[in-house]
Short mmCIF file of C-alpha atoms in Angstrom, two decimals:
data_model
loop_
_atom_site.label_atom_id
_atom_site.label_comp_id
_atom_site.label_asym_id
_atom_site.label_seq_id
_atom_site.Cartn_x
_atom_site.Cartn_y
_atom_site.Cartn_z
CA UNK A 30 69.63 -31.03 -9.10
CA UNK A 31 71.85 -32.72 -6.82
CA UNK A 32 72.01 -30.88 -3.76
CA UNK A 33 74.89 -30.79 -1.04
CA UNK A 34 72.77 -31.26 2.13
CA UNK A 35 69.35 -33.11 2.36
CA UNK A 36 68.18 -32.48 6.14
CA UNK A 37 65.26 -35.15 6.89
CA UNK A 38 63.20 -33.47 9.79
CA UNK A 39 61.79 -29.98 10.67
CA UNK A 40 62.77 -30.09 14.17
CA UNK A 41 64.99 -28.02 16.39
CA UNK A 42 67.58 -29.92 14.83
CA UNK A 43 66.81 -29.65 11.51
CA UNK A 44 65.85 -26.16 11.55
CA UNK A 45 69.48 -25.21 13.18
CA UNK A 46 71.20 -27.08 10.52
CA UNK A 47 69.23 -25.16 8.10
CA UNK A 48 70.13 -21.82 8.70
CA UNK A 49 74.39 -23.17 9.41
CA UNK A 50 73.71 -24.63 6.13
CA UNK A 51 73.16 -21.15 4.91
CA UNK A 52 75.40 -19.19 6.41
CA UNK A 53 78.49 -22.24 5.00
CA UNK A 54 76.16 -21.84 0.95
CA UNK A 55 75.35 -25.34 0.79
CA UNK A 56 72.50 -25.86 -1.28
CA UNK A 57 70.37 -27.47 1.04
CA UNK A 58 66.45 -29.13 1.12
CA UNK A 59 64.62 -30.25 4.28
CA UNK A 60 61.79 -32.46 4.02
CA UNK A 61 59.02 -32.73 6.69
CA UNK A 62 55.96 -34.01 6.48
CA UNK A 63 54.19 -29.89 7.63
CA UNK A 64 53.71 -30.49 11.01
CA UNK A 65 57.59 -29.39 12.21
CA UNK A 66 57.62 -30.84 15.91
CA UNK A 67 54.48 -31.90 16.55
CA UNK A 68 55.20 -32.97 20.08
CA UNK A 69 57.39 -29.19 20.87
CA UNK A 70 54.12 -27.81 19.67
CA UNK A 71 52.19 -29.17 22.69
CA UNK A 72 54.30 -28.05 25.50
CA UNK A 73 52.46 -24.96 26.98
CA UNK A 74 55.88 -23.46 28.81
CA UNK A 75 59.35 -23.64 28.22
CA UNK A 76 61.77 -22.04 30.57
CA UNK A 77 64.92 -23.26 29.72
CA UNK A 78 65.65 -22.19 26.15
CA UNK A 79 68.68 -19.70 26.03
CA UNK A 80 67.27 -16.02 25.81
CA UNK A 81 63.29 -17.20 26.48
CA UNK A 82 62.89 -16.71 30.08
CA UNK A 83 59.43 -18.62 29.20
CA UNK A 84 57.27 -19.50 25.77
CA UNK A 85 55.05 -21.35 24.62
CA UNK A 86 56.68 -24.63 22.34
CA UNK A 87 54.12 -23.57 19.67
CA UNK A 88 55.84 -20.28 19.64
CA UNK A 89 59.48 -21.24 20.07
CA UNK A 90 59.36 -23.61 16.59
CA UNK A 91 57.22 -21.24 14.60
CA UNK A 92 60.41 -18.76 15.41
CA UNK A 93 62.69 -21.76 14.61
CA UNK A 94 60.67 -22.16 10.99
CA UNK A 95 60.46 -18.64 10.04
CA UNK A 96 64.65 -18.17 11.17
CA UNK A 97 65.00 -20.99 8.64
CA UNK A 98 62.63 -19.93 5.96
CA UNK A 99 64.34 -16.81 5.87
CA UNK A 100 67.29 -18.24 5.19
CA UNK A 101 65.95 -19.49 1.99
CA UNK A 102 65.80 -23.28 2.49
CA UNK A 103 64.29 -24.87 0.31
CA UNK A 104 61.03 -27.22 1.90
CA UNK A 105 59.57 -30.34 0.54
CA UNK A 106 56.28 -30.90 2.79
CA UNK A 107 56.82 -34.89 2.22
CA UNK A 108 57.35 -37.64 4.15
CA UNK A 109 60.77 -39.39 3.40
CA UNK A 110 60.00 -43.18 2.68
CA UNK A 111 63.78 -44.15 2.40
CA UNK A 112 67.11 -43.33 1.90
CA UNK A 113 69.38 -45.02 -0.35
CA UNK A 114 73.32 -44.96 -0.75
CA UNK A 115 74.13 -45.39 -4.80
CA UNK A 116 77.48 -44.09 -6.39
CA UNK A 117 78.79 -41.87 -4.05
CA UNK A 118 75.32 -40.16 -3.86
CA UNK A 119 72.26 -40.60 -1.71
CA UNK A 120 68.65 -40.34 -3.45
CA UNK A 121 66.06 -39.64 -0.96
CA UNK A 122 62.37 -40.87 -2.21
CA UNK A 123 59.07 -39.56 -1.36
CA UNK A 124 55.82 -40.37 -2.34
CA UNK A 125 56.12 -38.22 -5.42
CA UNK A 126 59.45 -37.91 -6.22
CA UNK A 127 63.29 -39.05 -5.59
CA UNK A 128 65.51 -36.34 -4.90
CA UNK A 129 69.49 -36.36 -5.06
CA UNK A 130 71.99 -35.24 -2.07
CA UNK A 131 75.84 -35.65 -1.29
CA UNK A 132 75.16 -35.66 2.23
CA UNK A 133 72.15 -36.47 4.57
CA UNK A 134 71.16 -35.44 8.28
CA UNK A 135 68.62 -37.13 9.95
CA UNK A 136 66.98 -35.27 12.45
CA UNK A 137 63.70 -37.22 12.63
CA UNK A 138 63.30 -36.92 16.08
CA UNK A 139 61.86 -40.36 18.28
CA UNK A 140 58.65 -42.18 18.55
CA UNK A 141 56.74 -40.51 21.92
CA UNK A 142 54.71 -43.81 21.71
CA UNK A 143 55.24 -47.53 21.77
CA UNK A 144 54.81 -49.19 18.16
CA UNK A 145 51.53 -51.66 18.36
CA UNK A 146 52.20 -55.30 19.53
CA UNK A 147 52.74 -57.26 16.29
CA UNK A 148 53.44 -54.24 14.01
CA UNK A 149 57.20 -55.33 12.77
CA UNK A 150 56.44 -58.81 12.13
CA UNK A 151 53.93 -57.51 9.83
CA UNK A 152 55.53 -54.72 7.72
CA UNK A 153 54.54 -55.27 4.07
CA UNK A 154 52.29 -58.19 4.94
CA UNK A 155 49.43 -56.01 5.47
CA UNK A 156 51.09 -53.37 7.80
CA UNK A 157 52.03 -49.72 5.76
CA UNK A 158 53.89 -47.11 6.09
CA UNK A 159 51.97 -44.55 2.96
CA UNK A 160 48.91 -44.42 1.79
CA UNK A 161 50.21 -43.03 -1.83
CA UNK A 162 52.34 -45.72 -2.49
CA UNK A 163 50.17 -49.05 -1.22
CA UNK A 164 46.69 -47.84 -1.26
CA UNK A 165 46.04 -48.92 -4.62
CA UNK A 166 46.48 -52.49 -3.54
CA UNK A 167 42.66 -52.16 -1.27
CA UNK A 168 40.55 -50.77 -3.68
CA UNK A 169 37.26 -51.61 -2.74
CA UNK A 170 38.47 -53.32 0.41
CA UNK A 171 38.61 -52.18 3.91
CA UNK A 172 40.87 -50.59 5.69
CA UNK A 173 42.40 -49.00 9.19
CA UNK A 174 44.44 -46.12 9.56
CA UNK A 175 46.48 -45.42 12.71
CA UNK A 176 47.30 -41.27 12.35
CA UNK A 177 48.49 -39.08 15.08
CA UNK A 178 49.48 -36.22 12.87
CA UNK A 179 46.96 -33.92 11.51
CA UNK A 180 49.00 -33.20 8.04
CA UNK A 181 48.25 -36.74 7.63
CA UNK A 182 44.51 -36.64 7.64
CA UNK A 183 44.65 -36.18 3.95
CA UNK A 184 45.95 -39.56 3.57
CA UNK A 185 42.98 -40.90 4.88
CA UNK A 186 40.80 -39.21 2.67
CA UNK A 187 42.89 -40.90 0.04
CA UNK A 188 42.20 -44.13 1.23
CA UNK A 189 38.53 -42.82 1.69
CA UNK A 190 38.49 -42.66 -1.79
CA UNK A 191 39.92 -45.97 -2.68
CA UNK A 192 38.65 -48.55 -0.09
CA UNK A 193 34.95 -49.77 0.91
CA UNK A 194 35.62 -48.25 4.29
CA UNK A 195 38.09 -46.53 6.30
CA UNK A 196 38.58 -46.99 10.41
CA UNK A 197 40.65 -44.29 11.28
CA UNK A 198 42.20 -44.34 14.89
CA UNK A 199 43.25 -40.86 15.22
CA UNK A 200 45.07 -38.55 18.46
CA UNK A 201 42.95 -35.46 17.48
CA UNK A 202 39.90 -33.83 16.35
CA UNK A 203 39.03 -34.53 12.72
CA UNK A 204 37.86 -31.91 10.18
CA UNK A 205 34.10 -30.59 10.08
CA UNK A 206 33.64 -32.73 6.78
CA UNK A 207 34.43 -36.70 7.04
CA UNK A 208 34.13 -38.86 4.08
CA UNK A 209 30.79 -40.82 4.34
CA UNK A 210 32.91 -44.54 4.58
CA UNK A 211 35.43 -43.09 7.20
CA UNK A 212 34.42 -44.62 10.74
CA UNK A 213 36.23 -42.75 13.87
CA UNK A 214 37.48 -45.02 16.61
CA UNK A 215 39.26 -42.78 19.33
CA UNK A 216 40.18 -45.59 21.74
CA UNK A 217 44.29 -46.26 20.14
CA UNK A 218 44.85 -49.54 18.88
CA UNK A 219 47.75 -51.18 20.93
CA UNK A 220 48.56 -54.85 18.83
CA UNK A 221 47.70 -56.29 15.44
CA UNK A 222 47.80 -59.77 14.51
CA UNK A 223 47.12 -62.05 11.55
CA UNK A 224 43.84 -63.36 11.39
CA UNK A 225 43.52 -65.17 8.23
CA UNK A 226 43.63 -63.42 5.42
CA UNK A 227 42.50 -60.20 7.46
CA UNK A 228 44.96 -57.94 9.99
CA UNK A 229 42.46 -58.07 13.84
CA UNK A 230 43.32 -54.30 15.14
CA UNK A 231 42.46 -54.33 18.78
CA UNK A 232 41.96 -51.66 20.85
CA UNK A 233 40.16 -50.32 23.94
CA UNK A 234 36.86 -51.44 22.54
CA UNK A 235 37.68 -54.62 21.17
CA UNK A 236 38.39 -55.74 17.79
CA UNK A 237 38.37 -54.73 14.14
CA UNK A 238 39.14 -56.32 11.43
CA UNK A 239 40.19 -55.07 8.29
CA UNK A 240 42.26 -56.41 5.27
CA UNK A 241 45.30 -53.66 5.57
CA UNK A 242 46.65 -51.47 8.71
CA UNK A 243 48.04 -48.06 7.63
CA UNK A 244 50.44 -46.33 10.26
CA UNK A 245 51.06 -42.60 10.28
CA UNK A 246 52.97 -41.32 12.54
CA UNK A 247 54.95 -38.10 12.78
CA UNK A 248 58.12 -40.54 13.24
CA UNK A 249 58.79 -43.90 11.58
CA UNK A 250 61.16 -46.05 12.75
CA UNK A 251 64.56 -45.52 11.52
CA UNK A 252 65.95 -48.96 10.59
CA UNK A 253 62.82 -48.75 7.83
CA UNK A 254 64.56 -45.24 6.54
CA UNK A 255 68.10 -46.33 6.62
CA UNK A 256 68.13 -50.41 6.91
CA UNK A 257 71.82 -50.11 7.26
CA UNK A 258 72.71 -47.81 9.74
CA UNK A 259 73.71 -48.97 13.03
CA UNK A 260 71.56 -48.28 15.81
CA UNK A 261 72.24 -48.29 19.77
CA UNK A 262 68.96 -49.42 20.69
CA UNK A 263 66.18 -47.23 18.91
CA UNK A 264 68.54 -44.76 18.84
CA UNK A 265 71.07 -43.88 15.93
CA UNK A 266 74.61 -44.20 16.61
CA UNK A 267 76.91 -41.29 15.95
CA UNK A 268 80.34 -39.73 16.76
CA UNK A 269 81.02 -36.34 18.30
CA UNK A 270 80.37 -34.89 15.00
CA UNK A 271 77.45 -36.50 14.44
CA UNK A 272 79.12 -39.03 11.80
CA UNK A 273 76.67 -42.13 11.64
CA UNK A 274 78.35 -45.82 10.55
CA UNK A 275 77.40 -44.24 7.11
CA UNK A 276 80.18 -42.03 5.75
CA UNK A 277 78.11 -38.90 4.56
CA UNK A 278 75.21 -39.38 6.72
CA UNK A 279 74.76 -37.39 9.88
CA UNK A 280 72.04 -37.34 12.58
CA UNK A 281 70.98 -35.32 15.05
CA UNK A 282 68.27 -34.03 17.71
CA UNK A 283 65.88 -36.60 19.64
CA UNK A 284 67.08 -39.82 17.46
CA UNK A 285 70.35 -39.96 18.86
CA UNK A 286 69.46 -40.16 22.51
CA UNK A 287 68.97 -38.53 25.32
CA UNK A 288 68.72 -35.86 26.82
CA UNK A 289 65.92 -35.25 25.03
CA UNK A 290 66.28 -31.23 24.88
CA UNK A 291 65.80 -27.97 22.51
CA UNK A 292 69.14 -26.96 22.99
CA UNK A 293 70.99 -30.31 22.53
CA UNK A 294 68.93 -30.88 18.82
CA UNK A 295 70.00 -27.49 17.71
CA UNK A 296 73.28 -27.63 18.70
CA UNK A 297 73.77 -30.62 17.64
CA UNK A 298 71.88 -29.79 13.96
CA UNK A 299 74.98 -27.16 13.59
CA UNK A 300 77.65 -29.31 14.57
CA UNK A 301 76.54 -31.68 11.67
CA UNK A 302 76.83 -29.06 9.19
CA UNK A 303 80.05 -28.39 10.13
CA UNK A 304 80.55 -32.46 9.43
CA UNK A 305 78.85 -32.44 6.00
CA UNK A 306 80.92 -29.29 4.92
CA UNK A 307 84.36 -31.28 5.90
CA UNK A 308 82.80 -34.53 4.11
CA UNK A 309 82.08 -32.37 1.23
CA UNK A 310 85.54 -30.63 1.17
CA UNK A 311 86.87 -34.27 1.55
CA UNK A 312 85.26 -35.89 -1.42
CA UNK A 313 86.35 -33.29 -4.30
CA UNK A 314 89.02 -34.19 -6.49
#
């Protein structure tokens, strides 16, 4: 199926463009990894949504997932590993799968935290991205895993399964029942470098060593998703109707700068919509 909107983030942002996507019939699939705002989750109050004098985050996006759940968008609970611009189409690959779109909003929101010291110059020289795809490659070796989302924390029983051992550095509180060769380190890692033919992780209690670094974060960067697409700062570049520098891709929410606000990602989620409908319209024969 090749479907007219693929919406890359659960967000505010994504959620809004959802349920526009709807109400304009565009046949529509958002992919996030089952977490849906992990950070909005963790604010206690909010005071300044429109129509909320006050509530909780967690409460405000479970609203903003049900709204567009019940608009019958269809929801891929994968991580997006890249997007790729091929014959006037954009296939969108997961760990499992590749899925086809004539337009694409990114809504991925920003990194809350600083990438580790050393952790670009060593992207796919020891430093991953997904445990599906490049876990295979340290079977019986050891491994790290830096995860701050709990959806990921299957990953690393993956990798439990694979490697000799598994240091996990992880932002919050595992599950009852740990793999026997999974070793929890709680103080975050904050640089990698090459040490030989081993990756030395250090953190607040020194230094571990281990033969690949797996990073799992709620957010990857977005020159990894889209190498193309130009960038002001960390931050993706886009026109008032959220037109990126790549005709048919949109973006919206936290990644395109601040303020970083609820009602600036959902407004801006809906005024993308309204972008991918016209580039839609504009494309037919």
């Amino acid at each position: 199926m090749i479907y007219d909107l693929a919406i890359v983030g659960g967000g505010p942002a994504g959620c809004s463009a959802a349920v526009t996507a709807a109400n304009r019939n565009l046949k529509t699939i958002l992919f996030d990894p089952g977490d849906f705002a992990l950070a909005l989750r963790k604010s206690r109050s909010i005071k300044n949504y429109l129509g909320f004098p006050e509530i909780s985050g967690k409460d405000l996006m479970e609203a903003f997932v049900r709204h567009m759940e019940q608009a019958g968008t269809e929801v891929v609970t994968e991580k997006i590993l890249n997007v790729m611009a091929l014959n006037g189409h954009f296939y969108l690959s997961t760990p499992g799968s590749v899925y086809e779109a004539g337009t694409v909003l990114l809504a991925v929101g920003v990194p809350h935290s600083r990438g580790l010291e050393g952790e670009k110059d060593l992207i796919g020289q020891g430093v991953s991205y997904c445990a599906t795809c490049d876990g295979n490659f340290y079977r019986g070796r050891a491994v790290g895993v830096l995860c701050t989302v709990p959806s990921q924390w299957h990953e690393i029983e993956f990798l439990a399964g694979l490697a000799s051992d598994v240091t996990a550095w992880i932002s919050f509180e595992p599950p009852a029942r740990i793999p026997a060769n999974v070793a929890i380190r709680r103080a975050l890692p904050g640089a990698v470098a090459r040490r030989g033919k081993q990756l030395a992780v250090t953190d607040g209690d020194g230094i571990k060593y281990v033969d690949g670094l797996f990073i799992l974060r709620e957010t990857d960067p977005v020159a990894r998703l889209m190498p193309e697409i130009a960038l002001d700062g960390r931050f993706i570049r886009t026109d008032r109707q959220q037109r990126t520098s790549v005709p048919g891709v949109f973006a919206a929410g936290d990644c395109t700068g601040e303020p970083w606000q609820i009602n600036k990602a959902a407004g801006e989620g809906q005024v993308a919509v309204f972008g991918a409908a016209a580039f839609l319209r504009e494309q037919k024969p």
